[in-house]
Structures are given as C-alpha cells and as structure tokens.
C-alpha cells in the first residue's frame, strides 16, 4: 500500500522559490513560515486554482491524505488531471498548498474576529476564544488527528518549531504594534514570551482537549481566557520595566 509522506514544514521552507511581497500584516514578518502563509500570490489566485484548492480540501476532509489522489480532485473539479498538474506539479505540493491556504484563512479570520475590540486585553481574549473554537471544529484537522495522526502530529509536537514560531510572531506582531503606540508597557522579550505562551496554550488544548479547566463550551473557553490569560497580560504590564 502506498503511503503519503509526512509534510515536513521545515524542509518545505527551504524551497528556492522567492517569496512575493507580503500582504499587510501587523508587523513585517521575519519568520519564513508565517511569511509564506501571509504572502499574497503564494498560491495562484485565479478561479481555477481556487476551485482546485476547494476540491482538494473537500477530498482530504472526506477521505484523508492517505487515499488522496489527483484523479479524485480532478473529478471533483470537472477537469483533467493534466490541468491540476499545471497548477500543482505533484500531489505533495497540492496537499501543502491546501494546508497553507487553510492556515492563511485561519489567521485572516482571527484578524477579523479581534478587529472590533479596542484594547489588547480584549483582543487577546477574543483571539484565544476564536482560535481554539476554530481549530477544534476544523474538519480536516480533526480527521487527520483521528484517523491519520502520523501525517499531522509530528508537525504539531516534536517538529512543531515552525508552527510555534509562526504563531508566536503573528501574535507578537499585534502586541508590538500596541507597544509602539504607547498602549502596552512590555519589553520585547515579555511580548515574545507571552505570545509563545498563548500559542502553546492553544496548541495544547487542541491536541489534548480534556482538562480540569473545562473548556468544552464557548463560555468555558472565554472564562478561561478572561480569568487566566488576560490577568497574565495585566500583571506583566505592572512589572517594573527593565531593558530587554
């Protein structure tokens, strides 16, 4: 039986293809994975490529990646496999494109969810609630964790450095912007540390949802963020400032 190899994000980032100019983000990213996720034009933007990505996502949601084939995606779109290969030369490239597309949608939806809130503390709470709820309900992520953990778990555990770095920088970008505007008295090190704490908390509760803290309902997730995460931000802002 043929097996689909694990997508190694670190290896994927070593591609010699140059990144296009990034779209507007909270801060100019230096993290390669985050840059790849957010860059405009990383994936073809015409209607055909969008339909291919949508069909590939549905195929992976329904059958996983082990049984994922270009032929099945082509049938869903109503085109030949040759057409698929014009956009995505290999099966692995198409799967990676789907993953990047979903990561980009996730980050854009977080930005939209926190946009109405004025304070960083409120945005922290809303961002955590949205992120955990979104990921727990994500069909493809849940299917892979349930039926093909060997495909996804390495990138979320022992090889999670790229994902954590991208998440940390995305969160820190918002905090750094707040600090530059004088609304957040935290050092750069404190911002980076808090951002990593948030990223690790989300990842941990996605992978291991059972907890004495509850976090099964939307209200419980919000209560956790308000009682534990927001006070951490407030406490850090009250500490005597030292050079970072």
PDB file of C-alpha atoms in Angstrom:
ATOM      1  CA  UNK A   1       0.000   0.000   0.000  1.00  0.00           C
ATOM      2  CA  UNK A   2       1.363   3.424  -0.911  1.00  0.00           C
ATOM      3  CA  UNK A   3       1.623   5.922   1.885  1.00  0.00           C
ATOM      4  CA  UNK A   4       1.637   9.696   1.739  1.00  0.00           C
ATOM      5  CA  UNK A   5       4.719  11.053   3.438  1.00  0.00           C
ATOM      6  CA  UNK A   6       4.525  13.476   6.317  1.00  0.00           C
ATOM      7  CA  UNK A   7       4.709  17.078   5.143  1.00  0.00           C
ATOM      8  CA  UNK A   8       7.868  18.491   6.714  1.00  0.00           C
ATOM      9  CA  UNK A   9       7.296  22.220   7.089  1.00  0.00           C
ATOM     10  CA  UNK A  10      10.957  22.942   7.773  1.00  0.00           C
ATOM     11  CA  UNK A  11      12.015  21.192   4.567  1.00  0.00           C
ATOM     12  CA  UNK A  12       9.211  22.850   2.612  1.00  0.00           C
ATOM     13  CA  UNK A  13      10.510  26.262   3.648  1.00  0.00           C
ATOM     14  CA  UNK A  14      13.863  25.556   2.036  1.00  0.00           C
ATOM     15  CA  UNK A  15      12.289  25.874  -1.419  1.00  0.00           C
ATOM     16  CA  UNK A  16      14.427  28.109  -3.654  1.00  0.00           C
ATOM     17  CA  UNK A  17      11.350  29.916  -4.961  1.00  0.00           C
ATOM     18  CA  UNK A  18      11.398  33.569  -3.815  1.00  0.00           C
ATOM     19  CA  UNK A  19       8.505  34.808  -1.722  1.00  0.00           C
ATOM     20  CA  UNK A  20       6.328  37.546  -3.234  1.00  0.00           C
ATOM     21  CA  UNK A  21       5.684  40.780  -1.430  1.00  0.00           C
ATOM     22  CA  UNK A  22       3.610  40.086   1.717  1.00  0.00           C
ATOM     23  CA  UNK A  23       0.162  41.472   2.244  1.00  0.00           C
ATOM     24  CA  UNK A  24      -0.449  43.983   5.004  1.00  0.00           C
ATOM     25  CA  UNK A  25       0.267  42.437   8.412  1.00  0.00           C
ATOM     26  CA  UNK A  26       0.585  43.743  11.988  1.00  0.00           C
ATOM     27  CA  UNK A  27       4.354  43.774  11.587  1.00  0.00           C
ATOM     28  CA  UNK A  28       6.916  42.920   8.935  1.00  0.00           C
ATOM     29  CA  UNK A  29       7.445  39.220   9.489  1.00  0.00           C
ATOM     30  CA  UNK A  30      10.867  37.586   9.654  1.00  0.00           C
ATOM     31  CA  UNK A  31       9.547  34.058  10.216  1.00  0.00           C
ATOM     32  CA  UNK A  32       9.681  32.080   6.947  1.00  0.00           C
ATOM     33  CA  UNK A  33       6.550  30.000   7.520  1.00  0.00           C
ATOM     34  CA  UNK A  34       4.463  32.995   8.568  1.00  0.00           C
ATOM     35  CA  UNK A  35       5.799  34.908   5.583  1.00  0.00           C
ATOM     36  CA  UNK A  36       4.797  32.072   3.286  1.00  0.00           C
ATOM     37  CA  UNK A  37       1.333  31.836   4.831  1.00  0.00           C
ATOM     38  CA  UNK A  38       0.611  35.553   4.594  1.00  0.00           C
ATOM     39  CA  UNK A  39       2.332  36.346   1.294  1.00  0.00           C
ATOM     40  CA  UNK A  40      -0.014  37.435  -1.457  1.00  0.00           C
ATOM     41  CA  UNK A  41       0.372  35.305  -4.558  1.00  0.00           C
ATOM     42  CA  UNK A  42       1.947  32.342  -2.779  1.00  0.00           C
ATOM     43  CA  UNK A  43      -0.767  30.279  -4.404  1.00  0.00           C
ATOM     44  CA  UNK A  44      -2.317  31.069  -7.812  1.00  0.00           C
ATOM     45  CA  UNK A  45      -5.205  33.453  -7.373  1.00  0.00           C
ATOM     46  CA  UNK A  46      -7.399  32.712 -10.397  1.00  0.00           C
ATOM     47  CA  UNK A  47     -10.731  30.958 -10.260  1.00  0.00           C
ATOM     48  CA  UNK A  48      -9.405  27.612 -11.488  1.00  0.00           C
ATOM     49  CA  UNK A  49      -6.769  27.329  -8.774  1.00  0.00           C
ATOM     50  CA  UNK A  50      -9.275  28.333  -6.093  1.00  0.00           C
ATOM     51  CA  UNK A  51     -11.663  25.626  -7.289  1.00  0.00           C
ATOM     52  CA  UNK A  52      -8.830  23.097  -7.257  1.00  0.00           C
ATOM     53  CA  UNK A  53      -7.881  24.029  -3.690  1.00  0.00           C
ATOM     54  CA  UNK A  54     -11.520  23.872  -2.558  1.00  0.00           C
ATOM     55  CA  UNK A  55     -11.959  20.453  -4.152  1.00  0.00           C
ATOM     56  CA  UNK A  56      -8.683  19.199  -2.692  1.00  0.00           C
ATOM     57  CA  UNK A  57      -9.752  20.352   0.772  1.00  0.00           C
ATOM     58  CA  UNK A  58     -13.097  18.553   0.449  1.00  0.00           C
ATOM     59  CA  UNK A  59     -11.353  15.412  -0.809  1.00  0.00           C
ATOM     60  CA  UNK A  60      -8.943  15.420   2.134  1.00  0.00           C
ATOM     61  CA  UNK A  61     -11.785  16.095   4.587  1.00  0.00           C
ATOM     62  CA  UNK A  62     -13.794  13.168   3.231  1.00  0.00           C
ATOM     63  CA  UNK A  63     -11.027  10.605   2.664  1.00  0.00           C
ATOM     64  CA  UNK A  64      -7.872  11.842   4.402  1.00  0.00           C
ATOM     65  CA  UNK A  65      -4.471  12.215   2.763  1.00  0.00           C
ATOM     66  CA  UNK A  66      -3.529   8.529   2.518  1.00  0.00           C
ATOM     67  CA  UNK A  67      -6.301   7.963  -0.030  1.00  0.00           C
ATOM     68  CA  UNK A  68      -5.927  11.423  -1.577  1.00  0.00           C
ATOM     69  CA  UNK A  69      -5.342  11.292  -5.350  1.00  0.00           C
ATOM     70  CA  UNK A  70      -5.045  13.873  -8.106  1.00  0.00           C
ATOM     71  CA  UNK A  71      -7.596  11.901 -10.140  1.00  0.00           C
ATOM     72  CA  UNK A  72     -10.226  12.268  -7.419  1.00  0.00           C
ATOM     73  CA  UNK A  73      -9.594  16.005  -7.129  1.00  0.00           C
ATOM     74  CA  UNK A  74      -9.831  16.378 -10.908  1.00  0.00           C
ATOM     75  CA  UNK A  75     -13.196  14.585 -10.904  1.00  0.00           C
ATOM     76  CA  UNK A  76     -14.499  16.911  -8.202  1.00  0.00           C
ATOM     77  CA  UNK A  77     -13.452  19.982 -10.180  1.00  0.00           C
ATOM     78  CA  UNK A  78     -14.547  18.559 -13.527  1.00  0.00           C
ATOM     79  CA  UNK A  79     -11.168  18.916 -15.233  1.00  0.00           C
ATOM     80  CA  UNK A  80      -8.400  16.586 -16.355  1.00  0.00           C
ATOM     81  CA  UNK A  81      -5.510  15.620 -14.103  1.00  0.00           C
ATOM     82  CA  UNK A  82      -3.223  17.421 -16.574  1.00  0.00           C
ATOM     83  CA  UNK A  83      -4.986  20.667 -15.670  1.00  0.00           C
ATOM     84  CA  UNK A  84      -4.358  20.023 -11.978  1.00  0.00           C
ATOM     85  CA  UNK A  85      -0.674  19.395 -12.670  1.00  0.00           C
ATOM     86  CA  UNK A  86      -0.367  22.743 -14.439  1.00  0.00           C
ATOM     87  CA  UNK A  87      -1.069  24.439 -11.108  1.00  0.00           C
ATOM     88  CA  UNK A  88       0.355  21.880  -8.691  1.00  0.00           C
ATOM     89  CA  UNK A  89       3.076  19.656 -10.252  1.00  0.00           C
ATOM     90  CA  UNK A  90       2.945  16.996  -7.532  1.00  0.00           C
ATOM     91  CA  UNK A  91       0.412  15.566  -5.113  1.00  0.00           C
ATOM     92  CA  UNK A  92       2.506  16.690  -2.148  1.00  0.00           C
ATOM     93  CA  UNK A  93       2.604  20.251  -3.481  1.00  0.00           C
ATOM     94  CA  UNK A  94      -1.188  20.307  -3.724  1.00  0.00           C
ATOM     95  CA  UNK A  95      -1.571  18.995  -0.175  1.00  0.00           C
ATOM     96  CA  UNK A  96       0.912  21.591   1.091  1.00  0.00           C
ATOM     97  CA  UNK A  97      -0.963  24.319  -0.801  1.00  0.00           C
ATOM     98  CA  UNK A  98      -4.205  23.255   0.886  1.00  0.00           C
ATOM     99  CA  UNK A  99      -2.529  23.410   4.304  1.00  0.00           C
ATOM    100  CA  UNK A 100      -1.090  26.882   3.640  1.00  0.00           C
ATOM    101  CA  UNK A 101      -4.449  28.066   2.290  1.00  0.00           C
ATOM    102  CA  UNK A 102      -6.205  26.912   5.462  1.00  0.00           C
ATOM    103  CA  UNK A 103      -3.546  28.450   7.719  1.00  0.00           C
ATOM    104  CA  UNK A 104      -3.933  31.751   5.887  1.00  0.00           C
ATOM    105  CA  UNK A 105      -7.719  31.621   6.235  1.00  0.00           C
ATOM    106  CA  UNK A 106      -7.310  30.894   9.943  1.00  0.00           C
ATOM    107  CA  UNK A 107      -5.074  33.924  10.534  1.00  0.00           C
ATOM    108  CA  UNK A 108      -7.240  36.238   8.444  1.00  0.00           C
ATOM    109  CA  UNK A 109     -10.346  35.118  10.317  1.00  0.00           C
ATOM    110  CA  UNK A 110      -8.609  35.782  13.636  1.00  0.00           C
ATOM    111  CA  UNK A 111      -7.809  39.314  12.487  1.00  0.00           C
ATOM    112  CA  UNK A 112     -11.451  39.817  11.537  1.00  0.00           C
ATOM    113  CA  UNK A 113     -12.652  38.424  14.878  1.00  0.00           C
ATOM    114  CA  UNK A 114     -10.496  40.738  17.010  1.00  0.00           C
ATOM    115  CA  UNK A 115     -10.803  43.853  14.828  1.00  0.00           C
ATOM    116  CA  UNK A 116     -13.880  45.303  16.635  1.00  0.00           C
ATOM    117  CA  UNK A 117     -12.095  45.375  20.021  1.00  0.00           C
ATOM    118  CA  UNK A 118     -10.103  48.380  21.191  1.00  0.00           C
ATOM    119  CA  UNK A 119      -7.834  47.000  23.914  1.00  0.00           C
ATOM    120  CA  UNK A 120      -5.145  44.360  23.555  1.00  0.00           C
ATOM    121  CA  UNK A 121      -6.602  42.557  26.570  1.00  0.00           C
ATOM    122  CA  UNK A 122      -9.969  42.189  24.834  1.00  0.00           C
ATOM    123  CA  UNK A 123      -8.293  41.163  21.594  1.00  0.00           C
ATOM    124  CA  UNK A 124      -6.265  38.552  23.475  1.00  0.00           C
ATOM    125  CA  UNK A 125      -9.440  37.032  24.926  1.00  0.00           C
ATOM    126  CA  UNK A 126     -11.343  37.096  21.635  1.00  0.00           C
ATOM    127  CA  UNK A 127      -8.371  35.780  19.684  1.00  0.00           C
ATOM    128  CA  UNK A 128      -7.905  32.841  22.044  1.00  0.00           C
ATOM    129  CA  UNK A 129     -11.620  32.000  22.008  1.00  0.00           C
ATOM    130  CA  UNK A 130     -11.763  32.179  18.223  1.00  0.00           C
ATOM    131  CA  UNK A 131      -8.544  30.218  17.662  1.00  0.00           C
ATOM    132  CA  UNK A 132      -9.413  27.333  19.954  1.00  0.00           C
ATOM    133  CA  UNK A 133     -13.003  27.123  18.684  1.00  0.00           C
ATOM    134  CA  UNK A 134     -11.946  27.296  15.026  1.00  0.00           C
ATOM    135  CA  UNK A 135      -9.267  24.622  15.317  1.00  0.00           C
ATOM    136  CA  UNK A 136     -11.418  22.250  17.349  1.00  0.00           C
ATOM    137  CA  UNK A 137     -14.131  22.441  14.675  1.00  0.00           C
ATOM    138  CA  UNK A 138     -11.798  22.241  11.672  1.00  0.00           C
ATOM    139  CA  UNK A 139     -12.895  19.183   9.683  1.00  0.00           C
ATOM    140  CA  UNK A 140      -9.565  18.353   8.074  1.00  0.00           C
ATOM    141  CA  UNK A 141      -7.501  18.842  11.219  1.00  0.00           C
ATOM    142  CA  UNK A 142      -9.879  16.684  13.237  1.00  0.00           C
ATOM    143  CA  UNK A 143      -9.952  13.943  10.627  1.00  0.00           C
ATOM    144  CA  UNK A 144      -6.164  13.788  10.461  1.00  0.00           C
ATOM    145  CA  UNK A 145      -5.799  13.742  14.239  1.00  0.00           C
ATOM    146  CA  UNK A 146      -8.386  10.974  14.463  1.00  0.00           C
ATOM    147  CA  UNK A 147      -7.513   8.709  11.514  1.00  0.00           C
ATOM    148  CA  UNK A 148      -4.035   9.674  10.245  1.00  0.00           C
ATOM    149  CA  UNK A 149      -2.127  11.132  13.201  1.00  0.00           C
ATOM    150  CA  UNK A 150       1.187  10.080  11.671  1.00  0.00           C
ATOM    151  CA  UNK A 151       0.636  12.710   8.971  1.00  0.00           C
ATOM    152  CA  UNK A 152      -0.089  15.718  11.182  1.00  0.00           C
ATOM    153  CA  UNK A 153       1.126  15.019  14.735  1.00  0.00           C
ATOM    154  CA  UNK A 154       4.871  15.400  14.100  1.00  0.00           C
ATOM    155  CA  UNK A 155       4.316  18.959  12.848  1.00  0.00           C
ATOM    156  CA  UNK A 156       2.305  19.769  15.978  1.00  0.00           C
ATOM    157  CA  UNK A 157       4.590  18.087  18.537  1.00  0.00           C
ATOM    158  CA  UNK A 158       8.226  17.048  18.088  1.00  0.00           C
ATOM    159  CA  UNK A 159       8.578  19.071  14.860  1.00  0.00           C
ATOM    160  CA  UNK A 160       6.343  21.956  15.931  1.00  0.00           C
ATOM    161  CA  UNK A 161       9.092  24.605  15.880  1.00  0.00           C
ATOM    162  CA  UNK A 162       7.931  26.182  12.563  1.00  0.00           C
ATOM    163  CA  UNK A 163       4.261  26.279  13.593  1.00  0.00           C
ATOM    164  CA  UNK A 164       5.024  27.699  17.042  1.00  0.00           C
ATOM    165  CA  UNK A 165       7.406  30.291  15.615  1.00  0.00           C
ATOM    166  CA  UNK A 166       4.834  31.437  13.064  1.00  0.00           C
ATOM    167  CA  UNK A 167       2.071  31.625  15.684  1.00  0.00           C
ATOM    168  CA  UNK A 168       4.325  33.442  18.139  1.00  0.00           C
ATOM    169  CA  UNK A 169       5.318  36.061  15.596  1.00  0.00           C
ATOM    170  CA  UNK A 170       1.752  36.568  14.412  1.00  0.00           C
ATOM    171  CA  UNK A 171       0.568  37.224  17.979  1.00  0.00           C
ATOM    172  CA  UNK A 172       3.621  39.308  18.823  1.00  0.00           C
ATOM    173  CA  UNK A 173       3.024  41.469  15.760  1.00  0.00           C
ATOM    174  CA  UNK A 174      -0.208  42.775  17.266  1.00  0.00           C
ATOM    175  CA  UNK A 175       1.419  43.332  20.655  1.00  0.00           C
ATOM    176  CA  UNK A 176       4.453  45.119  19.207  1.00  0.00           C
ATOM    177  CA  UNK A 177       2.179  47.486  17.299  1.00  0.00           C
ATOM    178  CA  UNK A 178       0.301  48.247  20.520  1.00  0.00           C
ATOM    179  CA  UNK A 179       3.606  48.844  22.318  1.00  0.00           C
ATOM    180  CA  UNK A 180       4.812  51.195  19.583  1.00  0.00           C
ATOM    181  CA  UNK A 181       1.652  53.249  20.042  1.00  0.00           C
ATOM    182  CA  UNK A 182       2.313  53.511  23.765  1.00  0.00           C
ATOM    183  CA  UNK A 183      -0.570  51.293  24.821  1.00  0.00           C
ATOM    184  CA  UNK A 184       1.433  48.356  26.131  1.00  0.00           C
ATOM    185  CA  UNK A 185       4.288  48.820  28.617  1.00  0.00           C
ATOM    186  CA  UNK A 186       6.011  45.499  27.902  1.00  0.00           C
ATOM    187  CA  UNK A 187       9.544  44.762  26.787  1.00  0.00           C
ATOM    188  CA  UNK A 188      10.196  42.912  23.550  1.00  0.00           C
ATOM    189  CA  UNK A 189      11.189  39.791  25.498  1.00  0.00           C
ATOM    190  CA  UNK A 190       7.953  39.914  27.508  1.00  0.00           C
ATOM    191  CA  UNK A 191       5.908  40.259  24.332  1.00  0.00           C
ATOM    192  CA  UNK A 192       7.665  37.314  22.726  1.00  0.00           C
ATOM    193  CA  UNK A 193       7.282  35.212  25.874  1.00  0.00           C
ATOM    194  CA  UNK A 194       3.587  35.971  26.282  1.00  0.00           C
ATOM    195  CA  UNK A 195       2.988  35.303  22.587  1.00  0.00           C
ATOM    196  CA  UNK A 196       4.619  31.892  22.835  1.00  0.00           C
ATOM    197  CA  UNK A 197       2.607  31.104  25.964  1.00  0.00           C
ATOM    198  CA  UNK A 198      -0.620  31.831  24.083  1.00  0.00           C
ATOM    199  CA  UNK A 199       0.443  29.802  21.049  1.00  0.00           C
ATOM    200  CA  UNK A 200       1.413  26.825  23.194  1.00  0.00           C
ATOM    201  CA  UNK A 201      -1.828  27.052  25.187  1.00  0.00           C
ATOM    202  CA  UNK A 202      -3.956  26.898  22.047  1.00  0.00           C
ATOM    203  CA  UNK A 203      -1.951  24.010  20.603  1.00  0.00           C
ATOM    204  CA  UNK A 204      -2.056  22.070  23.866  1.00  0.00           C
ATOM    205  CA  UNK A 205      -5.825  22.392  24.276  1.00  0.00           C
ATOM    206  CA  UNK A 206      -6.385  21.395  20.638  1.00  0.00           C
ATOM    207  CA  UNK A 207      -4.288  18.245  20.952  1.00  0.00           C
ATOM    208  CA  UNK A 208      -5.434  17.356  24.489  1.00  0.00           C
ATOM    209  CA  UNK A 209      -8.918  18.829  24.997  1.00  0.00           C
ATOM    210  CA  UNK A 210      -9.752  17.012  28.257  1.00  0.00           C
ATOM    211  CA  UNK A 211      -8.889  19.246  31.216  1.00  0.00           C
ATOM    212  CA  UNK A 212      -9.983  20.072  34.750  1.00  0.00           C
ATOM    213  CA  UNK A 213     -10.403  23.601  33.407  1.00  0.00           C
ATOM    214  CA  UNK A 214     -13.370  22.550  31.304  1.00  0.00           C
ATOM    215  CA  UNK A 215     -13.008  24.422  28.009  1.00  0.00           C
ATOM    216  CA  UNK A 216     -15.661  22.321  26.313  1.00  0.00           C
ATOM    217  CA  UNK A 217     -18.116  25.136  25.649  1.00  0.00           C
ATOM    218  CA  UNK A 218     -17.683  28.590  24.183  1.00  0.00           C
ATOM    219  CA  UNK A 219     -18.494  30.117  27.584  1.00  0.00           C
ATOM    220  CA  UNK A 220     -15.894  27.965  29.359  1.00  0.00           C
ATOM    221  CA  UNK A 221     -13.206  28.899  26.844  1.00  0.00           C
ATOM    222  CA  UNK A 222     -13.992  32.589  27.283  1.00  0.00           C
ATOM    223  CA  UNK A 223     -13.979  32.248  31.076  1.00  0.00           C
ATOM    224  CA  UNK A 224     -10.535  30.626  30.949  1.00  0.00           C
ATOM    225  CA  UNK A 225      -9.153  33.407  28.763  1.00  0.00           C
ATOM    226  CA  UNK A 226     -10.640  36.113  30.982  1.00  0.00           C
ATOM    227  CA  UNK A 227      -9.555  34.511  34.276  1.00  0.00           C
ATOM    228  CA  UNK A 228      -6.079  33.272  33.350  1.00  0.00           C
ATOM    229  CA  UNK A 229      -4.721  34.800  30.151  1.00  0.00           C
ATOM    230  CA  UNK A 230      -5.945  38.396  30.383  1.00  0.00           C
ATOM    231  CA  UNK A 231      -4.719  38.759  34.010  1.00  0.00           C
ATOM    232  CA  UNK A 232      -1.301  37.489  32.898  1.00  0.00           C
ATOM    233  CA  UNK A 233      -1.084  40.329  30.393  1.00  0.00           C
ATOM    234  CA  UNK A 234      -2.218  42.816  33.042  1.00  0.00           C
ATOM    235  CA  UNK A 235       0.288  41.507  35.613  1.00  0.00           C
ATOM    236  CA  UNK A 236       3.163  41.744  33.133  1.00  0.00           C
ATOM    237  CA  UNK A 237       2.247  45.331  32.333  1.00  0.00           C
ATOM    238  CA  UNK A 238       2.516  46.216  36.038  1.00  0.00           C
ATOM    239  CA  UNK A 239       6.042  44.853  36.493  1.00  0.00           C
ATOM    240  CA  UNK A 240       8.980  47.292  36.754  1.00  0.00           C
ATOM    241  CA  UNK A 241      10.431  47.701  33.303  1.00  0.00           C
ATOM    242  CA  UNK A 242      13.949  46.527  32.533  1.00  0.00           C
ATOM    243  CA  UNK A 243      15.875  46.635  29.305  1.00  0.00           C
ATOM    244  CA  UNK A 244      15.037  43.692  27.041  1.00  0.00           C
TER     245      UNK A 244
END
